[in-house]
PDB file of C-alpha atoms in Angstrom:
ATOM      1  CA  MET A  25     306.934 137.492 145.059  1.00 71.00           C
ATOM      2  CA  ASN A  26     309.782 137.574 142.936  1.00 79.00           C
ATOM      3  CA  TRP A  27     310.644 136.231 139.466  1.00 80.00           C
ATOM      4  CA  ASP A  28     312.730 133.475 140.977  1.00 80.00           C
ATOM      5  CA  GLN A  29     309.831 132.135 143.029  1.00 85.00           C
ATOM      6  CA  LEU A  30     307.571 132.271 139.912  1.00 85.00           C
ATOM      7  CA  ARG A  31     310.185 130.497 137.681  1.00 86.00           C
ATOM      8  CA  VAL A  32     310.244 127.569 140.263  1.00 86.00           C
ATOM      9  CA  LEU A  33     306.332 127.456 140.126  1.00 87.00           C
ATOM     10  CA  LEU A  34     306.267 127.152 136.460  1.00 89.00           C
ATOM     11  CA  ALA A  35     309.047 124.270 136.525  1.00 89.00           C
ATOM     12  CA  ILE A  36     307.078 122.387 139.184  1.00 89.00           C
ATOM     13  CA  HIS A  37     303.776 123.032 137.094  1.00 88.00           C
ATOM     14  CA  ARG A  38     305.711 121.547 133.984  1.00 89.00           C
ATOM     15  CA  GLU A  39     307.716 118.780 135.301  1.00 90.00           C
ATOM     16  CA  GLY A  40     304.845 117.617 137.828  1.00 88.00           C
ATOM     17  CA  SER A  41     307.585 117.318 140.792  1.00 90.00           C
ATOM     18  CA  LEU A  42     309.919 118.949 143.019  1.00 90.00           C
ATOM     19  CA  ARG A  43     312.735 116.800 141.887  1.00 89.00           C
ATOM     20  CA  GLY A  44     311.995 117.379 138.245  1.00 88.00           C
ATOM     21  CA  ALA A  45     311.649 121.013 138.762  1.00 88.00           C
ATOM     22  CA  ALA A  46     315.011 120.964 140.606  1.00 88.00           C
ATOM     23  CA  ASP A  47     316.810 118.878 137.567  1.00 87.00           C
ATOM     24  CA  SER A  48     315.027 121.268 134.815  1.00 86.00           C
ATOM     25  CA  LEU A  49     316.453 124.524 136.588  1.00 86.00           C
ATOM     26  CA  GLY A  50     319.844 122.994 137.528  1.00 85.00           C
ATOM     27  CA  VAL A  51     319.418 123.260 141.017  1.00 86.00           C
ATOM     28  CA  ASN A  52     318.806 121.270 144.304  1.00 88.00           C
ATOM     29  CA  HIS A  53     315.600 119.881 145.698  1.00 86.00           C
ATOM     30  CA  ALA A  54     315.875 121.807 148.649  1.00 88.00           C
ATOM     31  CA  THR A  55     316.209 125.125 146.740  1.00 89.00           C
ATOM     32  CA  VAL A  56     312.888 124.220 144.909  1.00 88.00           C
ATOM     33  CA  ALA A  57     311.120 123.271 148.268  1.00 88.00           C
ATOM     34  CA  ARG A  58     312.206 126.555 149.864  1.00 89.00           C
ATOM     35  CA  ALA A  59     310.944 128.761 146.899  1.00 87.00           C
ATOM     36  CA  LEU A  60     307.683 127.155 146.919  1.00 89.00           C
ATOM     37  CA  GLN A  61     307.405 127.362 150.709  1.00 89.00           C
ATOM     38  CA  GLY A  62     308.365 131.154 150.343  1.00 87.00           C
ATOM     39  CA  ALA A  63     305.796 131.582 147.706  1.00 88.00           C
ATOM     40  CA  GLU A  64     303.007 129.938 149.693  1.00 87.00           C
ATOM     41  CA  SER A  65     303.821 131.922 152.830  1.00 88.00           C
ATOM     42  CA  HIS A  66     303.836 135.306 151.166  1.00 88.00           C
ATOM     43  CA  LEU A  67     300.364 134.648 149.420  1.00 88.00           C
ATOM     44  CA  GLY A  68     299.031 133.024 152.585  1.00 89.00           C
ATOM     45  CA  THR A  69     297.854 129.930 150.385  1.00 90.00           C
ATOM     46  CA  ARG A  70     298.781 126.409 149.222  1.00 90.00           C
ATOM     47  CA  LEU A  71     299.605 126.522 145.438  1.00 90.00           C
ATOM     48  CA  PHE A  72     300.099 122.662 144.734  1.00 91.00           C
ATOM     49  CA  ASP A  73     298.439 119.640 145.936  1.00 89.00           C
ATOM     50  CA  ARG A  74     300.119 116.068 146.166  1.00 85.00           C
ATOM     51  CA  SER A  75     298.459 113.426 144.089  1.00 81.00           C
ATOM     52  CA  GLN A  76     299.366 109.867 142.594  1.00 79.00           C
ATOM     53  CA  LYS A  77     300.332 111.605 139.481  1.00 80.00           C
ATOM     54  CA  GLY A  78     302.468 114.221 141.321  1.00 86.00           C
ATOM     55  CA  LEU A  79     302.017 117.893 142.172  1.00 90.00           C
ATOM     56  CA  ARG A  80     299.013 119.614 140.928  1.00 89.00           C
ATOM     57  CA  PRO A  81     298.383 123.300 140.762  1.00 89.00           C
ATOM     58  CA  THR A  82     295.405 124.230 143.381  1.00 91.00           C
ATOM     59  CA  GLN A  83     292.778 126.815 142.536  1.00 90.00           C
ATOM     60  CA  SER A  84     295.029 129.553 143.623  1.00 88.00           C
ATOM     61  CA  GLY A  85     298.014 127.870 141.606  1.00 86.00           C
ATOM     62  CA  GLU A  86     295.889 127.946 138.575  1.00 89.00           C
ATOM     63  CA  LEU A  87     295.199 131.511 139.188  1.00 88.00           C
ATOM     64  CA  ILE A  88     298.817 132.697 139.086  1.00 88.00           C
ATOM     65  CA  LEU A  89     300.226 130.355 136.571  1.00 89.00           C
ATOM     66  CA  PRO A  90     299.099 132.456 133.614  1.00 88.00           C
ATOM     67  CA  HIS A  91     300.623 135.616 135.058  1.00 86.00           C
ATOM     68  CA  ALA A  92     304.036 133.717 135.877  1.00 85.00           C
ATOM     69  CA  LEU A  93     303.954 132.365 131.988  1.00 87.00           C
ATOM     70  CA  GLU A  94     303.451 135.999 130.845  1.00 85.00           C
ATOM     71  CA  MET A  95     306.361 137.357 132.847  1.00 85.00           C
ATOM     72  CA  GLU A  96     308.481 134.414 131.718  1.00 82.00           C
ATOM     73  CA  LYS A  97     307.792 135.299 127.915  1.00 82.00           C
ATOM     74  CA  GLN A  98     308.453 139.109 128.659  1.00 81.00           C
ATOM     75  CA  ILE A  99     311.870 138.255 130.488  1.00 80.00           C
ATOM     76  CA  ILE A 100     312.718 135.792 127.523  1.00 77.00           C
ATOM     77  CA  GLU A 101     311.835 138.412 125.016  1.00 74.00           C
ATOM     78  CA  VAL A 102     314.243 140.951 126.537  1.00 73.00           C
ATOM     79  CA  GLU A 103     316.996 138.612 126.784  1.00 72.00           C
ATOM     80  CA  ARG A 104     316.694 137.433 123.313  1.00 66.00           C
ATOM     81  CA  ARG A 105     316.761 141.112 122.159  1.00 67.00           C
ATOM     82  CA  LEU A 106     319.763 142.094 124.278  1.00 63.00           C
ATOM     83  CA  THR A 107     321.544 139.016 123.139  1.00 59.00           C
ATOM     84  CA  GLY A 108     320.899 139.811 119.591  1.00 55.00           C
ATOM     85  CA  LEU A 109     322.769 143.250 120.103  1.00 55.00           C
ATOM     86  CA  ASP A 110     325.961 141.417 120.741  1.00 58.00           C
ATOM     87  CA  ALA A 111     328.273 141.963 117.542  1.00 60.00           C
ATOM     88  CA  LYS A 112     331.642 140.239 118.600  1.00 67.00           C
ATOM     89  CA  PRO A 113     332.317 136.555 117.976  1.00 82.00           C
ATOM     90  CA  SER A 114     333.071 135.676 121.811  1.00 86.00           C
ATOM     91  CA  GLY A 115     331.152 134.335 124.732  1.00 90.00           C
ATOM     92  CA  THR A 116     329.027 131.213 125.228  1.00 92.00           C
ATOM     93  CA  VAL A 117     326.725 129.360 122.698  1.00 94.00           C
ATOM     94  CA  ARG A 118     324.294 126.917 124.249  1.00 92.00           C
ATOM     95  CA  VAL A 119     323.864 123.964 121.714  1.00 93.00           C
ATOM     96  CA  SER A 120     321.245 121.036 122.137  1.00 91.00           C
ATOM     97  CA  ILE A 121     322.246 117.990 120.309  1.00 92.00           C
ATOM     98  CA  PRO A 122     321.320 114.244 120.409  1.00 90.00           C
ATOM     99  CA  PRO A 123     323.699 112.301 122.909  1.00 88.00           C
ATOM    100  CA  SER A 124     324.867 109.797 120.073  1.00 85.00           C
ATOM    101  CA  PHE A 125     326.241 112.819 117.978  1.00 87.00           C
ATOM    102  CA  ALA A 126     327.654 114.392 121.129  1.00 82.00           C
ATOM    103  CA  GLN A 127     329.732 111.146 121.787  1.00 76.00           C
ATOM    104  CA  GLY A 128     330.870 110.792 118.096  1.00 74.00           C
ATOM    105  CA  LEU A 129     331.348 113.149 115.298  1.00 86.00           C
ATOM    106  CA  PHE A 130     330.689 116.275 117.370  1.00 91.00           C
ATOM    107  CA  MET A 131     333.811 116.352 119.129  1.00 91.00           C
ATOM    108  CA  GLU A 132     335.775 116.519 115.759  1.00 92.00           C
ATOM    109  CA  PHE A 133     333.736 119.417 114.849  1.00 95.00           C
ATOM    110  CA  LEU A 134     334.409 120.943 118.252  1.00 96.00           C
ATOM    111  CA  ALA A 135     338.370 120.696 117.909  1.00 95.00           C
ATOM    112  CA  ASP A 136     338.120 122.295 114.433  1.00 96.00           C
ATOM    113  CA  PHE A 137     335.704 125.081 115.823  1.00 96.00           C
ATOM    114  CA  THR A 138     337.874 125.935 118.732  1.00 96.00           C
ATOM    115  CA  GLN A 139     340.746 126.573 116.693  1.00 95.00           C
ATOM    116  CA  ALA A 140     338.923 129.027 114.450  1.00 94.00           C
ATOM    117  CA  TYR A 141     336.865 130.631 117.201  1.00 94.00           C
ATOM    118  CA  SER A 142     339.166 130.519 120.714  1.00 93.00           C
ATOM    119  CA  GLN A 143     336.922 133.214 122.201  1.00 92.00           C
ATOM    120  CA  ILE A 144     333.677 131.374 121.956  1.00 95.00           C
ATOM    121  CA  MET A 145     332.700 128.828 124.570  1.00 96.00           C
ATOM    122  CA  ILE A 146     330.402 126.012 123.687  1.00 96.00           C
ATOM    123  CA  ASP A 147     327.769 124.648 126.502  1.00 94.00           C
ATOM    124  CA  VAL A 148     326.347 121.504 125.216  1.00 93.00           C
ATOM    125  CA  VAL A 149     323.261 120.283 125.953  1.00 90.00           C
ATOM    126  CA  ALA A 150     322.845 116.717 125.155  1.00 86.00           C
ATOM    127  CA  THR A 151     319.424 115.230 124.872  1.00 85.00           C
ATOM    128  CA  ASN A 152     317.010 113.622 122.541  1.00 78.00           C
ATOM    129  CA  ARG A 153     314.230 115.940 123.380  1.00 78.00           C
ATOM    130  CA  PHE A 154     313.790 118.777 121.168  1.00 74.00           C
ATOM    131  CA  SER A 155     314.839 121.738 122.722  1.00 76.00           C
ATOM    132  CA  ASP A 156     312.430 124.855 123.038  1.00 75.00           C
ATOM    133  CA  LEU A 157     314.487 127.780 121.394  1.00 75.00           C
ATOM    134  CA  ASN A 158     311.628 130.165 122.155  1.00 68.00           C
ATOM    135  CA  ARG A 159     312.134 129.699 125.816  1.00 72.00           C
ATOM    136  CA  LEU A 160     316.073 129.986 125.365  1.00 68.00           C
ATOM    137  CA  GLU A 161     316.584 126.196 126.286  1.00 83.00           C
ATOM    138  CA  ALA A 162     319.390 126.461 123.810  1.00 88.00           C
ATOM    139  CA  ASP A 163     320.791 129.123 121.377  1.00 91.00           C
ATOM    140  CA  VAL A 164     321.124 126.611 118.839  1.00 92.00           C
ATOM    141  CA  SER A 165     319.698 123.189 118.008  1.00 91.00           C
ATOM    142  CA  VAL A 166     321.453 120.440 116.073  1.00 93.00           C
ATOM    143  CA  ARG A 167     318.231 118.159 115.348  1.00 90.00           C
ATOM    144  CA  PHE A 168     317.796 114.799 113.885  1.00 91.00           C
ATOM    145  CA  ALA A 169     314.332 114.919 112.313  1.00 89.00           C
ATOM    146  CA  GLU A 170     312.236 114.333 109.240  1.00 89.00           C
ATOM    147  CA  SER A 171     310.608 117.836 109.522  1.00 88.00           C
ATOM    148  CA  VAL A 172     310.567 121.013 111.736  1.00 84.00           C
ATOM    149  CA  GLU A 173     307.300 122.816 112.689  1.00 79.00           C
ATOM    150  CA  ASP A 174     308.822 124.979 115.495  1.00 76.00           C
ATOM    151  CA  ASP A 175     308.569 128.737 114.998  1.00 70.00           C
ATOM    152  CA  VAL A 176     312.468 129.074 114.377  1.00 81.00           C
ATOM    153  CA  VAL A 177     314.849 129.743 111.640  1.00 87.00           C
ATOM    154  CA  GLY A 178     317.560 127.462 110.381  1.00 86.00           C
ATOM    155  CA  ARG A 179     318.270 125.121 107.500  1.00 91.00           C
ATOM    156  CA  ARG A 180     318.206 121.418 106.511  1.00 94.00           C
ATOM    157  CA  LEU A 181     321.726 120.499 105.799  1.00 96.00           C
ATOM    158  CA  LEU A 182     321.463 116.800 104.530  1.00 96.00           C
ATOM    159  CA  THR A 183     319.562 113.340 104.827  1.00 96.00           C
ATOM    160  CA  TYR A 184     321.734 110.736 106.525  1.00 96.00           C
ATOM    161  CA  VAL A 185     321.640 106.997 105.936  1.00 97.00           C
ATOM    162  CA  ILE A 186     321.474 104.197 108.441  1.00 95.00           C
ATOM    163  CA  ALA A 187     323.187 100.856 107.923  1.00 97.00           C
ATOM    164  CA  ALA A 188     323.266  97.415 109.672  1.00 97.00           C
ATOM    165  CA  PHE A 189     326.362  97.076 111.610  1.00 98.00           C
ATOM    166  CA  ALA A 190     327.734  94.007 113.326  1.00 98.00           C
ATOM    167  CA  SER A 191     330.959  92.668 114.889  1.00 98.00           C
ATOM    168  CA  PRO A 192     333.589  90.763 112.807  1.00 97.00           C
ATOM    169  CA  ALA A 193     332.976  87.540 114.561  1.00 97.00           C
ATOM    170  CA  TYR A 194     329.293  87.847 114.196  1.00 98.00           C
ATOM    171  CA  ILE A 195     329.382  88.421 110.453  1.00 97.00           C
ATOM    172  CA  GLU A 196     331.870  85.680 110.232  1.00 96.00           C
ATOM    173  CA  GLU A 197     329.517  83.318 112.239  1.00 96.00           C
ATOM    174  CA  HIS A 198     326.581  84.226 109.952  1.00 96.00           C
ATOM    175  CA  PRO A 199     327.988  84.561 106.443  1.00 93.00           C
ATOM    176  CA  ASP A 200     324.387  84.331 104.559  1.00 95.00           C
ATOM    177  CA  ILE A 201     322.728  87.346 106.731  1.00 96.00           C
ATOM    178  CA  ALA A 202     321.491  89.093 103.659  1.00 95.00           C
ATOM    179  CA  GLU A 203     320.484  85.831 101.676  1.00 96.00           C
ATOM    180  CA  LYS A 204     318.393  84.287 104.488  1.00 96.00           C
ATOM    181  CA  GLN A 205     316.992  87.887 105.139  1.00 96.00           C
ATOM    182  CA  GLY A 206     318.214  87.709 108.658  1.00 96.00           C
ATOM    183  CA  GLU A 207     316.937  84.394 109.514  1.00 96.00           C
ATOM    184  CA  GLY A 208     318.737  83.048 112.823  1.00 96.00           C
ATOM    185  CA  THR A 209     320.332  86.417 113.709  1.00 97.00           C
ATOM    186  CA  HIS A 210     319.190  89.334 115.982  1.00 97.00           C
ATOM    187  CA  TRP A 211     318.571  93.116 115.493  1.00 97.00           C
ATOM    188  CA  ILE A 212     319.322  95.007 118.540  1.00 97.00           C
ATOM    189  CA  GLY A 213     316.080  97.064 119.321  1.00 94.00           C
ATOM    190  CA  TRP A 214     315.902 100.827 120.606  1.00 89.00           C
ATOM    191  CA  GLY A 215     311.934 101.275 121.518  1.00 82.00           C
ATOM    192  CA  SER A 216     308.641  99.220 122.383  1.00 81.00           C
ATOM    193  CA  ASP A 217     307.671  99.127 118.989  1.00 84.00           C
ATOM    194  CA  ASP A 218     309.354  96.431 116.594  1.00 89.00           C
ATOM    195  CA  GLU A 219     307.286  97.088 113.315  1.00 90.00           C
ATOM    196  CA  TRP A 220     310.302  98.557 111.835  1.00 92.00           C
ATOM    197  CA  VAL A 221     311.924  94.995 111.753  1.00 94.00           C
ATOM    198  CA  ALA A 222     309.207  94.022 109.089  1.00 93.00           C
ATOM    199  CA  LYS A 223     310.158  96.997 106.984  1.00 91.00           C
ATOM    200  CA  SER A 224     313.934  96.480 107.383  1.00 93.00           C
ATOM    201  CA  PRO A 225     316.284  94.663 104.765  1.00 94.00           C
ATOM    202  CA  LEU A 226     316.352  91.668 107.387  1.00 96.00           C
ATOM    203  CA  PRO A 227     312.787  91.108 108.213  1.00 96.00           C
ATOM    204  CA  LYS A 228     313.334  87.507 109.550  1.00 96.00           C
ATOM    205  CA  ALA A 229     315.848  88.654 112.204  1.00 96.00           C
ATOM    206  CA  SER A 230     314.426  88.736 115.704  1.00 96.00           C
ATOM    207  CA  VAL A 231     314.833  91.547 118.221  1.00 96.00           C
ATOM    208  CA  ARG A 232     317.031  90.896 121.302  1.00 94.00           C
ATOM    209  CA  HIS A 233     317.267  93.714 123.849  1.00 95.00           C
ATOM    210  CA  ARG A 234     316.182  97.179 123.568  1.00 94.00           C
ATOM    211  CA  LEU A 235     318.600 100.003 124.003  1.00 94.00           C
ATOM    212  CA  PRO A 236     317.494 103.724 124.162  1.00 89.00           C
ATOM    213  CA  GLU A 237     321.006 105.116 122.695  1.00 90.00           C
ATOM    214  CA  VAL A 238     323.046 104.687 119.630  1.00 92.00           C
ATOM    215  CA  PHE A 239     326.114 104.449 121.459  1.00 91.00           C
ATOM    216  CA  MET A 240     324.668 101.532 123.515  1.00 94.00           C
ATOM    217  CA  GLN A 241     323.549  99.828 120.723  1.00 96.00           C
ATOM    218  CA  ALA A 242     326.818 100.138 118.803  1.00 96.00           C
ATOM    219  CA  GLU A 243     328.654  98.820 121.862  1.00 96.00           C
ATOM    220  CA  ALA A 244     326.164  95.864 122.176  1.00 97.00           C
ATOM    221  CA  ALA A 245     327.005  95.047 118.391  1.00 98.00           C
ATOM    222  CA  ALA A 246     330.636  95.403 119.134  1.00 98.00           C
ATOM    223  CA  ASN A 247     330.235  92.774 121.808  1.00 97.00           C
ATOM    224  CA  GLY A 248     328.437  90.312 119.428  1.00 97.00           C
ATOM    225  CA  ILE A 249     325.047  90.537 120.757  1.00 97.00           C
ATOM    226  CA  GLY A 250     323.413  91.280 117.471  1.00 97.00           C
ATOM    227  CA  MET A 251     322.910  93.757 114.630  1.00 98.00           C
ATOM    228  CA  ALA A 252     322.498  97.633 115.254  1.00 97.00           C
ATOM    229  CA  TRP A 253     320.680  99.562 112.503  1.00 95.00           C
ATOM    230  CA  ILE A 254     322.725 102.869 113.238  1.00 94.00           C
ATOM    231  CA  PRO A 255     323.697 105.954 111.441  1.00 95.00           C
ATOM    232  CA  ALA A 256     326.426 104.992 108.924  1.00 95.00           C
ATOM    233  CA  VAL A 257     328.496 108.318 109.762  1.00 94.00           C
ATOM    234  CA  LEU A 258     328.699 106.791 113.406  1.00 94.00           C
ATOM    235  CA  GLY A 259     329.315 103.395 112.661  1.00 95.00           C
ATOM    236  CA  ASP A 260     331.925 103.630 109.858  1.00 95.00           C
ATOM    237  CA  LYS A 261     334.217 105.413 112.430  1.00 92.00           C
ATOM    238  CA  ARG A 262     334.437 102.462 114.620  1.00 93.00           C
ATOM    239  CA  SER A 263     337.207  99.634 114.312  1.00 95.00           C
ATOM    240  CA  ASP A 264     335.053  97.034 116.220  1.00 97.00           C
ATOM    241  CA  ILE A 265     331.657  96.816 114.047  1.00 98.00           C
ATOM    242  CA  PHE A 266     331.402  96.869 110.184  1.00 97.00           C
ATOM    243  CA  ARG A 267     328.716  96.935 107.734  1.00 98.00           C
ATOM    244  CA  VAL A 268     326.658  93.846 107.194  1.00 97.00           C
ATOM    245  CA  PRO A 269     327.691  92.470 103.824  1.00 96.00           C
ATOM    246  CA  ASN A 270     324.952  92.781 101.003  1.00 96.00           C
ATOM    247  CA  VAL A 271     322.597  94.744 103.241  1.00 96.00           C
ATOM    248  CA  GLU A 272     321.983  98.168 101.622  1.00 94.00           C
ATOM    249  CA  ALA A 273     321.914 101.508 103.630  1.00 95.00           C
ATOM    250  CA  ARG A 274     318.853 103.525 103.603  1.00 95.00           C
ATOM    251  CA  PRO A 275     318.096 107.064 103.865  1.00 95.00           C
ATOM    252  CA  ASP A 276     316.734 108.046 107.474  1.00 93.00           C
ATOM    253  CA  ARG A 277     316.199 111.418 108.846  1.00 92.00           C
ATOM    254  CA  SER A 278     317.663 114.845 108.080  1.00 95.00           C
ATOM    255  CA  ILE A 279     320.320 117.051 110.154  1.00 95.00           C
ATOM    256  CA  TRP A 280     318.863 120.458 110.845  1.00 94.00           C
ATOM    257  CA  ILE A 281     320.666 123.537 112.351  1.00 94.00           C
ATOM    258  CA  LEU A 282     318.026 125.814 114.078  1.00 92.00           C
ATOM    259  CA  LEU A 283     318.000 129.009 116.025  1.00 89.00           C
ATOM    260  CA  HIS A 284     315.556 131.621 117.340  1.00 83.00           C
ATOM    261  CA  GLY A 285     315.100 134.355 114.905  1.00 81.00           C
ATOM    262  CA  ASP A 286     316.284 137.136 117.232  1.00 81.00           C
ATOM    263  CA  LEU A 287     319.754 135.648 117.547  1.00 84.00           C
ATOM    264  CA  ARG A 288     320.428 135.619 113.663  1.00 81.00           C
ATOM    265  CA  GLU A 289     322.674 138.573 113.906  1.00 80.00           C
ATOM    266  CA  THR A 290     324.381 137.606 117.177  1.00 87.00           C
ATOM    267  CA  ALA A 291     328.071 137.267 116.202  1.00 89.00           C
ATOM    268  CA  ARG A 292     328.790 134.253 118.195  1.00 91.00           C
ATOM    269  CA  VAL A 293     325.655 132.058 117.135  1.00 91.00           C
ATOM    270  CA  ARG A 294     326.018 132.960 113.800  1.00 91.00           C
ATOM    271  CA  ALA A 295     329.660 131.984 113.759  1.00 93.00           C
ATOM    272  CA  PHE A 296     328.583 128.607 115.213  1.00 95.00           C
ATOM    273  CA  VAL A 297     325.670 128.062 112.726  1.00 94.00           C
ATOM    274  CA  ASP A 298     327.933 129.146 109.622  1.00 94.00           C
ATOM    275  CA  PHE A 299     330.853 126.964 110.834  1.00 95.00           C
ATOM    276  CA  PHE A 300     328.879 123.833 111.547  1.00 96.00           C
ATOM    277  CA  SER A 301     327.009 124.108 108.335  1.00 95.00           C
ATOM    278  CA  ALA A 302     329.822 124.398 106.272  1.00 95.00           C
ATOM    279  CA  TRP A 303     331.765 121.673 108.411  1.00 96.00           C
ATOM    280  CA  THR A 304     328.942 119.262 107.775  1.00 95.00           C
ATOM    281  CA  LEU A 305     328.532 119.586 104.166  1.00 95.00           C
ATOM    282  CA  LYS A 306     332.180 119.228 103.694  1.00 94.00           C
ATOM    283  CA  ARG A 307     331.918 115.831 105.100  1.00 93.00           C
ATOM    284  CA  ARG A 308     328.543 115.108 103.403  1.00 94.00           C
ATOM    285  CA  ASN A 309     329.769 111.772 101.903  1.00 94.00           C
ATOM    286  CA  GLN A 310     330.441 110.339 105.211  1.00 93.00           C
ATOM    287  CA  PHE A 311     326.708 111.091 106.096  1.00 94.00           C
ATOM    288  CA  VAL A 312     325.214 109.819 102.912  1.00 92.00           C
ATOM    289  CA  MET A 313     326.997 106.725 101.695  1.00 88.00           C
TER     290      MET A 313
END
């Protein structure tokens, strides 16, 4: 067996399906299927069984997975240490960021960063999932979170505020939103738990629709569907939604810039981290007011 086959087995184990493994590895379904078939043919045993919950490792699969994990750990360690020897600010930096930020303020940052470091290529991973820096899912993670417990290095840049936004027509139609605590209006939701409404400045507003991404919520607000409770730095940059009058903005989560310790001395990574930190803090008022 080779490492490519073991890497596929680990992906199947983590994702529970051939399709999920293919997506996580950035290859097609047929490539994953061939790798699994090749490994099973080489070993002369079945490694995964199908079940209602997806693919589950057989006894043989359970036996081989710890060795595959150990090999993955060693390969990642070698890659990190080799990357850490890089002393020139050029090459690719893989950056994980939330989709809402990727579609908003990050492009302004990227334009400025490109002018300063024309030899550095940024490879963006837009995801709400926290990327595992220890497994090199990204070199740098820009994370919106209350706290960070990963074994990584980095810093908290600032705590941003969220505010209620709606279209001009919606605000005009409901001129006394704050006075009535939202009665007769609607929040645009984002998850199955609506307990946040009771703790919001407009607890009498009801939830209309649930949209998983901030940019979807902002679009819904712009189309007069209701009010969106979103980061002020994103909402304030739009011309089709405005803060709901007399509704106070509130502190939400913090913005963190994180990287694995082995990459601290890598020139291109250090350049990105330092530039992003300085660029963001220079615009602090846009995030906190």
